[in-house]
């Protein structure tokens, strides 16, 4: 069974998707981490992000893998080749680059088959922007997570502070809004709510409450 979780930046997808996977004993795929890994390579190599052909080649030739702690099916980190990029893909530089890279059709074309292959035949929670609409349109459960822009900025601001980055909350809100605009208006697989997705507004809800809601949806279809 596939549980697809889509939604805008900082809507709580990763926290919730991981918790749902743990709760149900499912695997977990963070597709945003894959786009982030390609963007991190482009930033590291000083490549022009608007060069679609170059970014496509980079996506096609960058080996993105996940690393695991022993005995845990939920990935602990992200690797590009043998290099650990777990921290690097969450930096402000990659935040700023990733939407520009992810909107390039050739980049998506390189990533989507890898995502389908990763999930093949397993019970898995997959999170992203186009999972219920494009990558797994037949997913058993589709969830679109959202929250008010203020709540999302507060959450992301907290993340950044925890990671040692200084950021003003207004700048964080502007950054999130900018990323959402690019993700929602791009021609290739834009962020959109699938017709059959369950929309959950997480504003003011605890992680546990959201996990309960999704577990109940999964139980309805037999998980
Ligand atoms: O979920 P995230 O913030 O880690 O995603 C990083 C970027 O990757 C986001 O700006 C949009 C893009 N993305 C995408 O285009 N399609 C996906 N399935 C997942 C992420």
PDB file of N, CA, C and O and ligand atoms in Angstrom, residues 6-10 13-14 30-33 35-36 90 95 98-99 102-103 108 115 127-131 135 156 179 183 186 189, ligand 1:
ATOM      1  N   UNK A   6       1.326  14.935   0.184  1.00  0.00           N
ATOM      2  CA  UNK A   6       1.799  16.125  -0.515  1.00  0.00           C
ATOM      3  C   UNK A   6       1.448  17.363   0.297  1.00  0.00           C
ATOM      4  O   UNK A   6       0.624  17.310   1.210  1.00  0.00           O
ATOM      5  N   UNK A   7       2.055  18.477  -0.100  1.00  0.00           N
ATOM      6  CA  UNK A   7       1.726  19.740   0.562  1.00  0.00           C
ATOM      7  C   UNK A   7       2.836  20.746   0.364  1.00  0.00           C
ATOM      8  O   UNK A   7       3.926  20.400  -0.105  1.00  0.00           O
ATOM      9  N   UNK A   8       2.561  21.998   0.715  1.00  0.00           N
ATOM     10  CA  UNK A   8       3.548  23.061   0.513  1.00  0.00           C
ATOM     11  C   UNK A   8       4.701  22.978   1.507  1.00  0.00           C
ATOM     12  O   UNK A   8       4.697  22.148   2.424  1.00  0.00           O
ATOM     13  N   UNK A   9       5.675  23.857   1.310  1.00  0.00           N
ATOM     14  CA  UNK A   9       6.868  23.885   2.167  1.00  0.00           C
ATOM     15  C   UNK A   9       6.478  24.101   3.627  1.00  0.00           C
ATOM     16  O   UNK A   9       5.587  24.901   3.930  1.00  0.00           O
ATOM     17  N   UNK A  10       7.150  23.370   4.509  1.00  0.00           N
ATOM     18  CA  UNK A  10       6.982  23.530   5.956  1.00  0.00           C
ATOM     19  C   UNK A  10       5.546  23.284   6.440  1.00  0.00           C
ATOM     20  O   UNK A  10       5.098  23.858   7.424  1.00  0.00           O
ATOM     21  N   UNK A  13       4.982  17.945   6.537  1.00  0.00           N
ATOM     22  CA  UNK A  13       4.970  16.659   5.819  1.00  0.00           C
ATOM     23  C   UNK A  13       5.979  15.652   6.357  1.00  0.00           C
ATOM     24  O   UNK A  13       5.636  14.514   6.614  1.00  0.00           O
ATOM     25  N   UNK A  14       7.239  16.091   6.484  1.00  0.00           N
ATOM     26  CA  UNK A  14       8.284  15.125   6.850  1.00  0.00           C
ATOM     27  C   UNK A  14       8.049  14.529   8.224  1.00  0.00           C
ATOM     28  O   UNK A  14       8.144  13.312   8.410  1.00  0.00           O
ATOM     29  N   UNK A  30      11.320  10.246   1.145  1.00  0.00           N
ATOM     30  CA  UNK A  30      11.261  11.707   1.113  1.00  0.00           C
ATOM     31  C   UNK A  30      11.747  12.141  -0.270  1.00  0.00           C
ATOM     32  O   UNK A  30      12.955  12.218  -0.513  1.00  0.00           O
ATOM     33  N   UNK A  31      10.796  12.410  -1.184  1.00  0.00           N
ATOM     34  CA  UNK A  31      11.214  12.746  -2.557  1.00  0.00           C
ATOM     35  C   UNK A  31      11.850  14.140  -2.614  1.00  0.00           C
ATOM     36  O   UNK A  31      12.683  14.405  -3.484  1.00  0.00           O
ATOM     37  N   UNK A  32      11.466  15.021  -1.680  1.00  0.00           N
ATOM     38  CA  UNK A  32      12.091  16.343  -1.630  1.00  0.00           C
ATOM     39  C   UNK A  32      13.583  16.239  -1.391  1.00  0.00           C
ATOM     40  O   UNK A  32      14.382  17.012  -1.942  1.00  0.00           O
ATOM     41  N   UNK A  33      13.993  15.247  -0.599  1.00  0.00           N
ATOM     42  CA  UNK A  33      15.423  15.054  -0.319  1.00  0.00           C
ATOM     43  C   UNK A  33      16.177  14.723  -1.603  1.00  0.00           C
ATOM     44  O   UNK A  33      17.345  15.091  -1.763  1.00  0.00           O
ATOM     45  N   UNK A  35      15.367  15.811  -4.729  1.00  0.00           N
ATOM     46  CA  UNK A  35      15.556  17.073  -5.466  1.00  0.00           C
ATOM     47  C   UNK A  35      16.584  17.950  -4.750  1.00  0.00           C
ATOM     48  O   UNK A  35      17.397  18.630  -5.393  1.00  0.00           O
ATOM     49  N   UNK A  36      16.563  17.932  -3.430  1.00  0.00           N
ATOM     50  CA  UNK A  36      17.538  18.716  -2.667  1.00  0.00           C
ATOM     51  C   UNK A  36      18.968  18.229  -2.927  1.00  0.00           C
ATOM     52  O   UNK A  36      19.903  19.022  -2.991  1.00  0.00           O
ATOM     53  N   UNK A  90      19.874  20.738   3.703  1.00  0.00           N
ATOM     54  CA  UNK A  90      18.921  21.570   4.473  1.00  0.00           C
ATOM     55  C   UNK A  90      19.435  22.992   4.677  1.00  0.00           C
ATOM     56  O   UNK A  90      18.878  23.731   5.479  1.00  0.00           O
ATOM     57  N   UNK A  95      17.918  25.495   0.098  1.00  0.00           N
ATOM     58  CA  UNK A  95      16.515  25.936   0.145  1.00  0.00           C
ATOM     59  C   UNK A  95      16.224  26.879  -1.022  1.00  0.00           C
ATOM     60  O   UNK A  95      15.183  26.787  -1.666  1.00  0.00           O
ATOM     61  N   UNK A  98      16.575  24.827  -4.634  1.00  0.00           N
ATOM     62  CA  UNK A  98      15.907  23.560  -4.983  1.00  0.00           C
ATOM     63  C   UNK A  98      14.659  23.734  -5.847  1.00  0.00           C
ATOM     64  O   UNK A  98      14.429  22.956  -6.778  1.00  0.00           O
ATOM     65  N   UNK A  99      13.856  24.766  -5.600  1.00  0.00           N
ATOM     66  CA  UNK A  99      12.647  24.945  -6.414  1.00  0.00           C
ATOM     67  C   UNK A  99      13.006  25.216  -7.869  1.00  0.00           C
ATOM     68  O   UNK A  99      12.293  24.801  -8.784  1.00  0.00           O
ATOM     69  N   UNK A 102      14.005  21.844  -9.283  1.00  0.00           N
ATOM     70  CA  UNK A 102      12.898  20.874  -9.335  1.00  0.00           C
ATOM     71  C   UNK A 102      11.850  21.236 -10.383  1.00  0.00           C
ATOM     72  O   UNK A 102      11.038  20.397 -10.755  1.00  0.00           O
ATOM     73  N   UNK A 103      11.858  22.469 -10.866  1.00  0.00           N
ATOM     74  CA  UNK A 103      10.841  22.836 -11.859  1.00  0.00           C
ATOM     75  C   UNK A 103      11.247  22.434 -13.275  1.00  0.00           C
ATOM     76  O   UNK A 103      10.449  22.534 -14.204  1.00  0.00           O
ATOM     77  N   UNK A 108      12.810  16.259 -13.311  1.00  0.00           N
ATOM     78  CA  UNK A 108      11.707  15.443 -12.783  1.00  0.00           C
ATOM     79  C   UNK A 108      11.671  14.092 -13.506  1.00  0.00           C
ATOM     80  O   UNK A 108      11.417  13.051 -12.902  1.00  0.00           O
ATOM     81  N   UNK A 115      11.875   7.112  -7.988  1.00  0.00           N
ATOM     82  CA  UNK A 115      10.928   7.101  -6.864  1.00  0.00           C
ATOM     83  C   UNK A 115       9.976   5.910  -6.980  1.00  0.00           C
ATOM     84  O   UNK A 115       9.681   5.230  -5.995  1.00  0.00           O
ATOM     85  N   UNK A 127       6.389  11.129   0.498  1.00  0.00           N
ATOM     86  CA  UNK A 127       6.005  12.534   0.619  1.00  0.00           C
ATOM     87  C   UNK A 127       6.658  13.391  -0.456  1.00  0.00           C
ATOM     88  O   UNK A 127       7.761  13.088  -0.926  1.00  0.00           O
ATOM     89  N   UNK A 128       5.935  14.434  -0.866  1.00  0.00           N
ATOM     90  CA  UNK A 128       6.479  15.334  -1.876  1.00  0.00           C
ATOM     91  C   UNK A 128       5.502  16.415  -2.266  1.00  0.00           C
ATOM     92  O   UNK A 128       4.796  16.973  -1.412  1.00  0.00           O
ATOM     93  N   UNK A 129       5.466  16.721  -3.576  1.00  0.00           N
ATOM     94  CA  UNK A 129       4.555  17.750  -4.090  1.00  0.00           C
ATOM     95  C   UNK A 129       3.586  17.167  -5.116  1.00  0.00           C
ATOM     96  O   UNK A 129       2.502  17.680  -5.315  1.00  0.00           O
ATOM     97  N   UNK A 130       4.020  16.103  -5.801  1.00  0.00           N
ATOM     98  CA  UNK A 130       3.265  15.552  -6.931  1.00  0.00           C
ATOM     99  C   UNK A 130       3.049  14.047  -6.758  1.00  0.00           C
ATOM    100  O   UNK A 130       2.882  13.332  -7.733  1.00  0.00           O
ATOM    101  N   UNK A 131       3.070  13.583  -5.524  1.00  0.00           N
ATOM    102  CA  UNK A 131       3.010  12.122  -5.315  1.00  0.00           C
ATOM    103  C   UNK A 131       1.611  11.592  -5.651  1.00  0.00           C
ATOM    104  O   UNK A 131       1.483  10.627  -6.416  1.00  0.00           O
ATOM    105  N   UNK A 135       3.208  10.903  -9.446  1.00  0.00           N
ATOM    106  CA  UNK A 135       4.128   9.775  -9.219  1.00  0.00           C
ATOM    107  C   UNK A 135       3.331   8.503  -8.914  1.00  0.00           C
ATOM    108  O   UNK A 135       3.585   7.447  -9.502  1.00  0.00           O
ATOM    109  N   UNK A 156       9.272  26.555  10.369  1.00  0.00           N
ATOM    110  CA  UNK A 156      10.548  26.544   9.662  1.00  0.00           C
ATOM    111  C   UNK A 156      11.580  27.392  10.408  1.00  0.00           C
ATOM    112  O   UNK A 156      12.757  27.057  10.475  1.00  0.00           O
ATOM    113  N   UNK A 179       9.073  29.968  -2.555  1.00  0.00           N
ATOM    114  CA  UNK A 179       9.226  28.574  -2.975  1.00  0.00           C
ATOM    115  C   UNK A 179       7.871  27.975  -3.392  1.00  0.00           C
ATOM    116  O   UNK A 179       7.772  27.294  -4.412  1.00  0.00           O
ATOM    117  N   UNK A 183       6.853  26.343  -6.920  1.00  0.00           N
ATOM    118  CA  UNK A 183       6.393  24.945  -6.934  1.00  0.00           C
ATOM    119  C   UNK A 183       4.972  24.819  -7.496  1.00  0.00           C
ATOM    120  O   UNK A 183       4.640  23.823  -8.136  1.00  0.00           O
ATOM    121  N   UNK A 186       4.834  26.123 -11.657  1.00  0.00           N
ATOM    122  CA  UNK A 186       5.658  25.537 -12.717  1.00  0.00           C
ATOM    123  C   UNK A 186       4.776  24.695 -13.649  1.00  0.00           C
ATOM    124  O   UNK A 186       3.719  24.186 -13.241  1.00  0.00           O
ATOM    125  N   UNK A 189       4.367  19.086 -13.461  1.00  0.00           N
ATOM    126  CA  UNK A 189       3.929  18.508 -12.184  1.00  0.00           C
ATOM    127  C   UNK A 189       3.894  19.513 -11.036  1.00  0.00           C
ATOM    128  O   UNK A 189       4.579  19.335 -10.026  1.00  0.00           O
TER     129      UNK A 189
HETATM  130  O1  LIG B   1       9.673  18.953   0.767  1.00  0.00           O
HETATM  131  P1  LIG B   1      10.966  19.744   0.580  1.00  0.00           P
HETATM  132  O2  LIG B   1      10.896  21.152   1.103  1.00  0.00           O
HETATM  133  O3  LIG B   1      12.174  19.024   1.074  1.00  0.00           O
HETATM  134  O4  LIG B   1      11.117  19.872  -1.010  1.00  0.00           O
HETATM  135  C1  LIG B   1      12.188  20.558  -1.582  1.00  0.00           C
HETATM  136  C2  LIG B   1      11.813  21.074  -2.964  1.00  0.00           C
HETATM  137  O5  LIG B   1      11.723  20.006  -3.879  1.00  0.00           O
HETATM  138  C3  LIG B   1      10.513  21.846  -3.047  1.00  0.00           C
HETATM  139  O6  LIG B   1      10.770  23.224  -3.203  1.00  0.00           O
HETATM  140  C4  LIG B   1       9.809  21.334  -4.252  1.00  0.00           C
HETATM  141  C5  LIG B   1      10.606  20.169  -4.719  1.00  0.00           C
HETATM  142  N1  LIG B   1       9.854  18.921  -4.753  1.00  0.00           N
HETATM  143  C6  LIG B   1       9.182  18.632  -5.904  1.00  0.00           C
HETATM  144  O7  LIG B   1       9.170  19.440  -6.824  1.00  0.00           O
HETATM  145  N2  LIG B   1       8.538  17.451  -6.029  1.00  0.00           N
HETATM  146  C7  LIG B   1       8.524  16.559  -5.023  1.00  0.00           C
HETATM  147  N3  LIG B   1       7.884  15.404  -5.185  1.00  0.00           N
HETATM  148  C8  LIG B   1       9.189  16.855  -3.821  1.00  0.00           C
HETATM  149  C9  LIG B   1       9.839  18.059  -3.701  1.00  0.00           C
END
